Every structure is written in structure tokens, then in C-alpha cells.
Short mmCIF file of C-alpha atoms in Angstrom, two decimals:
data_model
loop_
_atom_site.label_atom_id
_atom_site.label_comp_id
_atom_site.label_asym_id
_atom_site.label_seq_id
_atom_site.Cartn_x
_atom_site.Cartn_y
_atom_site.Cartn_z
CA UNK M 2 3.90 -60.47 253.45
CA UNK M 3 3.73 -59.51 249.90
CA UNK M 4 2.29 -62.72 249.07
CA UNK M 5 -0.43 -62.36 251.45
CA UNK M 6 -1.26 -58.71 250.45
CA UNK M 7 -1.57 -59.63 246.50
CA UNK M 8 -4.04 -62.56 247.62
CA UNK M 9 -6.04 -60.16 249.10
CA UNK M 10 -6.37 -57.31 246.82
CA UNK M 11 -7.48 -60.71 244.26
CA UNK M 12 -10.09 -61.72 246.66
CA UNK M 13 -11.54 -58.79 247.66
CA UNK M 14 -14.96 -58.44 246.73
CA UNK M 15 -15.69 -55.83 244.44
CA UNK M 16 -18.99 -53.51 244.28
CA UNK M 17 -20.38 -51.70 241.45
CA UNK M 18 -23.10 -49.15 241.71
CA UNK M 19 -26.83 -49.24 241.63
CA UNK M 20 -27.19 -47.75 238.39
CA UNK M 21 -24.14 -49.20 236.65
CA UNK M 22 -25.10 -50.65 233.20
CA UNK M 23 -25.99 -54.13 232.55
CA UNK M 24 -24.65 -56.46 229.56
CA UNK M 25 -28.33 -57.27 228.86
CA UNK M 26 -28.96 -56.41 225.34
CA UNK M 27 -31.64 -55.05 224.14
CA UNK M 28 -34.84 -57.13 222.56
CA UNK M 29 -35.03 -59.53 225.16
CA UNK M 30 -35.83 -63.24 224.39
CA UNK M 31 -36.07 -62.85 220.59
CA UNK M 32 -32.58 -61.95 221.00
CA UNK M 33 -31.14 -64.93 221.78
CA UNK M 34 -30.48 -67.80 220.10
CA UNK M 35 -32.95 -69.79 221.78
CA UNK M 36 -35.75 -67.03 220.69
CA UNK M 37 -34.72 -67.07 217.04
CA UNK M 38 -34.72 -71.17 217.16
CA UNK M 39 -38.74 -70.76 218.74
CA UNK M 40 -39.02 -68.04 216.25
CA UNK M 41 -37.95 -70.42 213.66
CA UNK M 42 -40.52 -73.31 214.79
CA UNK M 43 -43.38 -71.46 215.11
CA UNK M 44 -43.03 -69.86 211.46
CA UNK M 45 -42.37 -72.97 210.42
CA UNK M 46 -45.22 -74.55 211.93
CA UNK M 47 -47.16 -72.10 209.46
CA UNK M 48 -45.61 -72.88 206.55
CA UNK M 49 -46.25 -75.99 207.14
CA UNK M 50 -50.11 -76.10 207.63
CA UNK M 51 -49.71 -73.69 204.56
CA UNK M 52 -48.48 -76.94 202.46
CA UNK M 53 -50.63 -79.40 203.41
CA UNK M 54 -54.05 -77.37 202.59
CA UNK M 55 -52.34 -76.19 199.19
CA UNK M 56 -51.62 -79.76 198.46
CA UNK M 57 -54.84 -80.47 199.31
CA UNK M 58 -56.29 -77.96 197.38
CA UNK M 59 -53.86 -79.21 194.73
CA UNK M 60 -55.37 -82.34 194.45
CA UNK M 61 -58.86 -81.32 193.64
CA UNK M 62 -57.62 -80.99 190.24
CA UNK M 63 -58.20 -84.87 189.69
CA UNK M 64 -61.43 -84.48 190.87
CA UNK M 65 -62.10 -81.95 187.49
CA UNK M 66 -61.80 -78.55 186.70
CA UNK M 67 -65.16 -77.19 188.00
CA UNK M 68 -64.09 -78.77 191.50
CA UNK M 69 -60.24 -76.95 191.02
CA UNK M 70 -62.05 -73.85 190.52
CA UNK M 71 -64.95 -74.29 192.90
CA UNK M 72 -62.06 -74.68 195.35
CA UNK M 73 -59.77 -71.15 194.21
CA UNK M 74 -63.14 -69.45 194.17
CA UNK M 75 -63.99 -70.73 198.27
CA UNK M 76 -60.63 -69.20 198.89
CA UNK M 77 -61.52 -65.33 197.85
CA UNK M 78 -65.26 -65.64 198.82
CA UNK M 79 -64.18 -66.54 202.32
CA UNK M 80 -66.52 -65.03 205.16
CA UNK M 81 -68.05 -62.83 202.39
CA UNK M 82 -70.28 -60.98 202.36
CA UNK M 83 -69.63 -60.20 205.98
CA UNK M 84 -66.01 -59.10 204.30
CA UNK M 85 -65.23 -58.19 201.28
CA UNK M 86 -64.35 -60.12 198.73
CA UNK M 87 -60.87 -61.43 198.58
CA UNK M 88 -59.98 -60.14 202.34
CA UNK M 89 -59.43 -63.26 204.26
CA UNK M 90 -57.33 -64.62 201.26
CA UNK M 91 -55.44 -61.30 201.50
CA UNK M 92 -54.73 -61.60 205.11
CA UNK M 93 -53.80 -65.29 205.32
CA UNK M 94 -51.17 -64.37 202.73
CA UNK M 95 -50.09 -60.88 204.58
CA UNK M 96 -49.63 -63.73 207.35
CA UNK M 97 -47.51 -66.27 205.28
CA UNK M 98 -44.93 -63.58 203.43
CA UNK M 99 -44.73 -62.42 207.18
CA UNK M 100 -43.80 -65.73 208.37
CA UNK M 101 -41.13 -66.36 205.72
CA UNK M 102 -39.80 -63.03 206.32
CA UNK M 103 -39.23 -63.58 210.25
CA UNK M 104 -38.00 -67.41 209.37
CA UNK M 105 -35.51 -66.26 207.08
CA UNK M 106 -34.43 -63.43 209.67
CA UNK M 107 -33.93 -65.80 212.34
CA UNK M 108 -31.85 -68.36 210.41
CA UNK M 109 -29.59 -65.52 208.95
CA UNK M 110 -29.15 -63.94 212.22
CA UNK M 111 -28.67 -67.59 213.85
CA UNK M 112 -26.06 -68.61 211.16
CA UNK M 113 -24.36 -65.29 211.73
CA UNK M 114 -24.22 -65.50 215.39
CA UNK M 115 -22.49 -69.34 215.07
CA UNK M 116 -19.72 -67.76 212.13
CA UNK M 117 -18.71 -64.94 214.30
CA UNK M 118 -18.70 -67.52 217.63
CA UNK M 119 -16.70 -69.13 216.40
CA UNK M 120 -13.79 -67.10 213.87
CA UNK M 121 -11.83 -69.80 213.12
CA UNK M 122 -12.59 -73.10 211.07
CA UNK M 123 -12.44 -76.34 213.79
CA UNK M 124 -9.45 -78.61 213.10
CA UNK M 125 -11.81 -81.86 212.70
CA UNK M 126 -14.04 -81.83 209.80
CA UNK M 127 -17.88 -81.94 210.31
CA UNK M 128 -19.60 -85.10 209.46
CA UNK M 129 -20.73 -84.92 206.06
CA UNK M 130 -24.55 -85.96 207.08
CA UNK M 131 -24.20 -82.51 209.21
CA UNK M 132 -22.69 -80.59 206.20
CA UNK M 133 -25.30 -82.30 203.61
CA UNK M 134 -28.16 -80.76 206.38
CA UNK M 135 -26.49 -77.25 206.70
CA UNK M 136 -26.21 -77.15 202.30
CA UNK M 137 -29.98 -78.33 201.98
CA UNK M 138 -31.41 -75.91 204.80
CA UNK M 139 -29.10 -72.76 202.88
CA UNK M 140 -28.87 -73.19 199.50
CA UNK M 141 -32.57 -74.94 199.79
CA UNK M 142 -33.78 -72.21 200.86
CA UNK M 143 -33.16 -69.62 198.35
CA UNK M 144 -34.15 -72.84 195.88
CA UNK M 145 -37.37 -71.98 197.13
CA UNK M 146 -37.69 -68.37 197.47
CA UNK M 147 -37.00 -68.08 193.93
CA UNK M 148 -38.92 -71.14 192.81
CA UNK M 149 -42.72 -69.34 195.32
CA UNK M 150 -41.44 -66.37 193.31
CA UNK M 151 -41.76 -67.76 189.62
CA UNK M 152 -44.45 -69.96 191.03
CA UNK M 153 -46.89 -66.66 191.80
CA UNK M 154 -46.35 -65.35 188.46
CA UNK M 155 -47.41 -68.39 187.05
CA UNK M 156 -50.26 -69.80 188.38
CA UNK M 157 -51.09 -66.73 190.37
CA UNK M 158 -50.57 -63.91 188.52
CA UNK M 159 -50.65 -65.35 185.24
CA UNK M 160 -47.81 -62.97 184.19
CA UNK M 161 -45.58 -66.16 182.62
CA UNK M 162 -48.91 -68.05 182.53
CA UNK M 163 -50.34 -68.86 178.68
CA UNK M 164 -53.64 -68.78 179.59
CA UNK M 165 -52.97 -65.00 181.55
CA UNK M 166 -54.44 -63.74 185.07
CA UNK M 167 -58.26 -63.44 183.08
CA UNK M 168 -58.16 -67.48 182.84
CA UNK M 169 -60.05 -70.24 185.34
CA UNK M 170 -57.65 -71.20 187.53
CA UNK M 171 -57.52 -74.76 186.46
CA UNK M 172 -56.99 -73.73 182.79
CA UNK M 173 -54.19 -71.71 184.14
CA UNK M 174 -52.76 -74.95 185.78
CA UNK M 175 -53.25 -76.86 183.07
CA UNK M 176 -51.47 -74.56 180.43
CA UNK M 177 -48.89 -73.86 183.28
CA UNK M 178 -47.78 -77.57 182.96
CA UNK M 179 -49.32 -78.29 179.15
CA UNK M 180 -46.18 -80.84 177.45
CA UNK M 181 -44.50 -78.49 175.45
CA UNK M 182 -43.17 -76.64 178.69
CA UNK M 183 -41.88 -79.87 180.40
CA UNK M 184 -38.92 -77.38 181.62
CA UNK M 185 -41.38 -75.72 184.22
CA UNK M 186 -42.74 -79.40 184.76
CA UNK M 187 -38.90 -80.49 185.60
CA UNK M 188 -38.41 -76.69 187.72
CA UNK M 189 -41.28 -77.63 189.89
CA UNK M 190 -40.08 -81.16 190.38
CA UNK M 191 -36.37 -80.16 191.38
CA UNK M 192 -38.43 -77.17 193.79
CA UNK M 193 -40.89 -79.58 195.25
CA UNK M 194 -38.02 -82.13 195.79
CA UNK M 195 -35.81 -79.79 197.29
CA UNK M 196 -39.05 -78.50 199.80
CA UNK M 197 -39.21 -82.32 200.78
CA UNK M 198 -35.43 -82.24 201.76
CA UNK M 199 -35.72 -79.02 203.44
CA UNK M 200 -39.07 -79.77 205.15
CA UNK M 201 -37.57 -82.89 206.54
CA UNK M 202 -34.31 -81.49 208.52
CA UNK M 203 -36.69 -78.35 209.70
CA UNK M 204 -39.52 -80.31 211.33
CA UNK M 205 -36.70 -82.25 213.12
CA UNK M 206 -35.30 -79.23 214.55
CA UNK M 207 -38.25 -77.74 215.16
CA UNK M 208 -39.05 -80.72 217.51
CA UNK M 209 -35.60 -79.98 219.04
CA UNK M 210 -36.19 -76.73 219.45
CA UNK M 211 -39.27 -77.14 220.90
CA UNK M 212 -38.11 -79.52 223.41
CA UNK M 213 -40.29 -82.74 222.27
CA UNK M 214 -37.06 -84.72 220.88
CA UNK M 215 -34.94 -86.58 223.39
CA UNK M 216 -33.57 -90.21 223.53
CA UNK M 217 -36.73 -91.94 224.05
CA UNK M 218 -38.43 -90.14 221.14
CA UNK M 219 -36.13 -90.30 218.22
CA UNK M 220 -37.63 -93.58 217.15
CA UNK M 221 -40.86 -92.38 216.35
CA UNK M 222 -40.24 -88.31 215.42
CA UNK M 223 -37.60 -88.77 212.94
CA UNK M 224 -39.94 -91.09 210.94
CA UNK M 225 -42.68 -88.52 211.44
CA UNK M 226 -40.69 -85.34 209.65
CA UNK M 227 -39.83 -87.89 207.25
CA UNK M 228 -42.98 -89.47 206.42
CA UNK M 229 -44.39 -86.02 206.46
CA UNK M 230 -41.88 -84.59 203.75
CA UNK M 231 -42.73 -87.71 202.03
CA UNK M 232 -46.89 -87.14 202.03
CA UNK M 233 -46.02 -83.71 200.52
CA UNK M 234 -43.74 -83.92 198.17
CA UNK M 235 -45.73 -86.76 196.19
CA UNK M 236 -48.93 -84.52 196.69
CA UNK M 237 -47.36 -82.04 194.98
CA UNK M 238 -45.55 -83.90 192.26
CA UNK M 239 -49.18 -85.29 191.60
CA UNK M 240 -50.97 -83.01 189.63
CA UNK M 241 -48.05 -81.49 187.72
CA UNK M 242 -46.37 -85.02 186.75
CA UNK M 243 -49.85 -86.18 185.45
CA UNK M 244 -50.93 -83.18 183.46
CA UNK M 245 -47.08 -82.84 181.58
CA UNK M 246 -48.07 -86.91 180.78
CA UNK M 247 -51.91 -86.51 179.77
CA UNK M 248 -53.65 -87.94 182.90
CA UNK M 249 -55.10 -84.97 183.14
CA UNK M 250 -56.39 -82.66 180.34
#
């Protein structure tokens, strides 16, 4: 009889209220993990494009310096005079900053939400291609805050720059890499290098993320974030590496 009563009372179907309160939390889908991972992706996708037409304009330096600075001066004349000057540069970059702000928010929030998952350490040790990924993507990517930030003051700014902020932009390139600093030469290589590394283990996740990766695919998108890592790291090394060696003057 007891038996039989205790069985009961653990069956019984329970009812809550109409207006009881849900676990939902608040923010919806952005969230979740799975909204910070999309998050992640699609600022990523941005940065991306972001490289490829710097390297691109990059590369116009071989071309000469009245092509270099043809090219800087296209970028703050854009849509003028229907804008002023400067404002389409302005808000591509208000765009960018606001990209790496939300992609570094989402991949502190989701390596947060994994620590506190799970409290304690797993008894089997990662696979040390898995803990080479997870040092490159953090410790990467404060490589490369720091490195943008130095980067702006140089050959944006001109603050650290020889030539100063009053200078073409290709003499301010120029200077920026000129022999006797071969230490920002070997900075920008280790950066660049380090974007590469970075660049490749994020455009794999973001096709993760994004769904496009399965079984079927792996063959042909792993070679794709790595040629693409590849394509931009060598653009960029380009026209630093050959003005610290006299190719370019």
C-alpha cells in the first residue's frame, strides 16, 4: 500500500500557473552560444573582406608612389562631393572597430560560458592540435589588437611615423619600414604571421558555424581557409619585406 501511494505522489502530474516565470533568459538568440558563434562568423566575414582590399591596396605600392597615394586619396574622396570628404572612410571604419568589438565580445563570453560549464579540468588531456588552436585564437588575438593599435599610429596617424601625419602616404610607408627600423619590419612580420594562423582556424569555424562543413566537405574547405590565410599573409609580407631590403625605395 505504501509502495503504491509513493509511486503515485512521483507520477502525478504537476501544474504550474499561467503566469509562472520562464527560465528563458533575456536577449534571445544572441544569447546563446549558437548566436555568439553566428555573431562570431559574420564579424569575421568583415574582417575578412577588410584584409583582402587592404592587401590589395597594399600592393599598389609596387606599382609607385603616385599609384599608393592615388589609392589612400580614392579612399577619403569616396562618394564626394555628394558627402563630405572623408565620410565614407569614417563610416567603413565606425563599421570595422564595431565588428572587432562584437567579435571579441562573443569569443570572451563563449570562452566564459565553456570554463564555468564545465568547473573542473577533464581527466584526459586535450589533443595538442586542439590546444595549439585554442593558444593561437587567444593569445593571437590580443597579438593583434595591440599590433592594429601600433599599426594606426604608424602609418595612420603618423604619431611613431618619421615622416609624421602631414606626409604622402607612401612616404609614410616607406619611412615606416626604411632599414634602420628592421624591428617594426620583424613586428609586422611576427603580426602578419600570427593573422595568417589566426585567420586560418577562424574561417574553419566560421564554416562550422555556419553549417557549410560536414564530412563530404572537409576536403575542399579546409584547403580553402588555408590557402586563403596563405594569399594574405604573403600579400602583406610583400611590401614591407621589400622596402626593409631596397626593392622598393
Amino acid at each position: 500500500m505504501t509502495a503504491t501511494i509513493e509511486r503515485g505522489a512521483a507520477t502525478a502530474p504537476v501544474t504550474s500557473p499561467k503566469n509562472a516565470p520562464t527560465s528563458r533568459r533575456p536577449g534571445g538568440f544572441l544569447r546563446s552560444s549558437n548566436g555568439k558563434k553566428v555573431v562570431m562568423a559574420v564579424t569575421g566575414a568583415v574582417m575578412v573582406s577588410f584584409l583582402v582590399l587592404h592587401m590589395l591596396g597594399n600592393l599598389k605600392i609596387f606599382l609607385g608612389k603616385d599609384s599608393f597615394n592615388e589609392y589612400a586619396y580614392a579612399l577619403r574622396t569616396l562618394l564626394e562631393p555628394i558627402v563630405p570628404y572623408r565620410t565614407v572612410l569614417t563610416v567603413l571604419e565606425i563599421g570595422l572597430v564595431a565588428s572587432v568589438v562584437l567579435h571579441m565580445w562573443a569569443a570572451i563570453s563563449l570562452a566564459r560560458r565553456a570554463r564555468h560549464a564545465r568547473p573542473v579540468k577533464y581527466v584526459a588531456k586535450k589533443s595538442q592540435a586542439n590546444g595549439y588552436a585554442t593558444h593561437i585564437m587567444r593569445f593571437g588575438g590580443l597579438t593583434i589588437l595591440f599590433f592594429v593599435i601600433w599599426h594606426l599610429l604608424d602609418l595612420t596617424f603618423g604619431v611613431v611615423n618619421p615622416k609624421g601625419y602631414d606626409s604622402a602616404p607612401a612616404d609614410r610607408m616607406i619611412a615606416g619600414f626604411d632599414p634602420s627600423r628592421w624591428w617594426v619590419t620583424l613586428i609586422y612580420v611576427v603580426a602578419v604571421v600570427m593573422v595568417g594562423m589566426h585567420l586560418r582556424h577562424g574561417v574553419w569555424s566560421a564554416f562550422q558555424t555556419l553549417g557549410w562543413a560536414n564530412h563530404t566537405r572537409d576536403k575542399a574547405l579546409r584547403p580553402i581557409a588555408g590557402l586563403l590565410s596563405i594569399v594574405l599573409v604573403l600579400g602583406f609580407l610583400a611590401p614591407p619585406l621589400a622596402i626593409t631590403f631596397g626593392v622598393v625605395k
